[in-house]
CSV table of C-alpha atoms in Angstrom, one decimal:
chain,number,residue,atom,x,y,z
A,296,MET,CA,-3.5,5.5,27.4
A,297,GLN,CA,-4.7,8.8,26.1
A,298,LEU,CA,-6.4,7.2,23.0
A,299,LYS,CA,-8.3,4.8,25.2
A,300,SER,CA,-9.7,7.7,27.3
A,301,LEU,CA,-11.1,9.3,24.1
A,302,ILE,CA,-12.5,6.2,22.5
A,303,LEU,CA,-14.4,4.9,25.6
A,304,PRO,CA,-16.7,8.0,25.9
A,305,LEU,CA,-17.3,7.9,22.1
A,306,PHE,CA,-18.5,4.3,22.2
A,307,LEU,CA,-20.7,5.0,25.2
A,308,ALA,CA,-22.3,8.0,23.5
A,309,LEU,CA,-22.8,6.3,20.1
A,310,PRO,CA,-25.9,4.2,21.2
A,311,LEU,CA,-27.6,7.2,22.7
A,312,THR,CA,-27.6,9.1,19.4
A,313,GLY,CA,-29.4,6.2,17.6
A,314,CYS,CA,-32.2,5.8,20.1
A,315,GLY,CA,-33.4,9.4,20.1
A,316,LEU,CA,-32.2,10.5,23.6
A,317,VAL,CA,-30.2,13.4,22.2
A,318,TYR,CA,-32.0,16.7,22.6
A,319,LYS,CA,-32.6,18.6,19.3
A,320,VAL,CA,-33.3,22.4,19.4
A,321,ASP,CA,-36.5,23.9,18.0
A,322,ILE,CA,-35.6,26.6,15.3
A,323,PRO,CA,-38.2,29.4,14.8
A,324,GLN,CA,-37.4,32.0,12.2
A,325,GLY,CA,-39.3,35.0,10.8
A,326,ASN,CA,-42.6,36.6,11.9
A,327,TYR,CA,-44.9,34.6,14.0
A,328,LEU,CA,-48.4,35.7,13.3
A,329,GLU,CA,-51.6,34.5,15.0
A,330,GLU,CA,-55.0,34.2,13.3
A,331,LYS,CA,-56.4,36.9,15.7
A,332,GLN,CA,-53.8,39.4,14.5
A,333,VAL,CA,-54.5,38.7,10.8
A,334,ALA,CA,-58.3,38.9,11.5
A,335,GLN,CA,-57.9,42.5,12.4
A,336,LEU,CA,-56.6,43.5,9.0
A,337,ARG,CA,-58.9,45.8,7.0
A,338,GLN,CA,-58.7,47.1,3.5
A,339,GLY,CA,-57.5,50.7,3.5
A,340,MET,CA,-55.2,50.4,6.6
A,341,THR,CA,-52.1,52.5,6.3
A,342,LYS,CA,-48.6,50.9,6.4
A,343,GLU,CA,-48.1,52.3,9.9
A,344,GLN,CA,-51.3,50.7,11.2
A,345,VAL,CA,-50.3,47.3,9.7
A,346,ARG,CA,-46.7,47.6,11.1
A,347,PHE,CA,-48.2,48.4,14.5
A,348,LEU,CA,-50.5,45.3,14.3
A,349,LEU,CA,-48.1,42.8,12.7
A,350,GLY,CA,-44.7,44.2,13.2
A,351,ASN,CA,-42.1,44.7,10.5
A,352,PRO,CA,-42.3,42.5,7.5
A,353,MET,CA,-39.7,39.8,7.1
A,354,SER,CA,-39.1,40.7,3.4
A,355,LEU,CA,-39.8,43.7,1.3
A,356,ASP,CA,-40.0,43.2,-2.4
A,357,GLY,CA,-37.0,45.0,-3.9
A,358,PHE,CA,-38.8,45.9,-7.1
A,359,ASN,CA,-42.2,46.7,-5.5
A,360,HIS,CA,-42.1,48.8,-2.3
A,361,ASN,CA,-45.8,48.3,-1.9
A,362,ARG,CA,-45.6,44.6,-1.3
A,363,TRP,CA,-44.8,43.3,2.2
A,364,VAL,CA,-44.1,39.6,2.8
A,365,TYR,CA,-44.4,38.0,6.3
A,366,ILE,CA,-42.8,34.6,6.5
A,367,TYR,CA,-42.7,32.2,9.4
A,368,TYR,CA,-40.6,29.0,9.4
A,369,PHE,CA,-40.5,26.6,12.4
A,370,LYS,CA,-38.4,23.5,12.4
A,371,PRO,CA,-39.0,21.5,15.6
A,372,GLY,CA,-36.3,19.2,17.0
A,373,ARG,CA,-38.6,16.3,16.1
A,374,GLY,CA,-41.6,16.4,13.8
A,375,ASP,CA,-42.7,18.2,10.7
A,376,THR,CA,-41.6,21.6,9.6
A,377,GLU,CA,-44.2,24.4,9.6
A,378,GLN,CA,-44.1,27.3,7.2
A,379,LYS,CA,-46.6,30.1,6.8
A,380,ARG,CA,-46.6,33.1,4.5
A,381,LEU,CA,-48.7,36.3,4.3
A,382,VAL,CA,-48.4,38.8,1.4
A,383,LEU,CA,-49.8,42.3,1.7
A,384,ASP,CA,-50.1,44.7,-1.2
A,385,PHE,CA,-50.6,48.4,-0.7
A,386,ILE,CA,-52.0,51.0,-3.1
A,387,ASN,CA,-51.4,54.7,-2.3
A,388,ASP,CA,-50.3,53.8,1.3
A,389,GLY,CA,-53.5,51.8,1.9
A,390,LEU,CA,-53.8,48.0,2.3
A,391,ALA,CA,-55.4,46.7,-0.9
A,392,THR,CA,-55.0,42.9,-1.0
A,393,MET,CA,-54.0,40.1,1.2
A,394,SER,CA,-52.9,36.5,0.2
A,395,GLY,CA,-51.0,33.6,1.6
A,396,ASP,CA,-51.6,30.8,4.1
A,397,PHE,CA,-54.1,32.8,6.3
A,398,GLU,CA,-57.8,33.1,5.6
A,399,LEU,CA,-59.2,36.4,4.4
A,400,PRO,CA,-61.0,38.0,7.4
A,401,ASP,CA,-64.8,38.3,6.9
A,402,ASP,CA,-64.6,42.1,7.5
A,403,PHE,CA,-61.6,42.7,5.3
A,404,HIS,CA,-63.5,44.5,2.5
A,405,GLN,CA,-65.5,46.7,4.9
A,406,GLY,CA,-62.4,49.0,5.4
A,407,LEU,CA,-61.9,51.2,8.3
């Protein structure tokens, strides 16, 4: 009798998993950056100014302390995975270069 009470719910739930009625959780990880935040970056900004604007970087290069990497990974319950990356390089505590999946702001080279 106990085996029948376990098997019946299993057989009733099995068709639901195949037809997509099961809820899947969205999984965001890392630093979510918006274009308007990245557009405010300027060459020559200090590390403190960048940290105030974007937050702490997701990854610091262990061999190069002047390189900050911001990574964002989003896996929705259904659909395509989204991944964005922003790499900032500093020289003498000032922002020197920017690369990654974001466009370089028009005013980036004008400095502060």
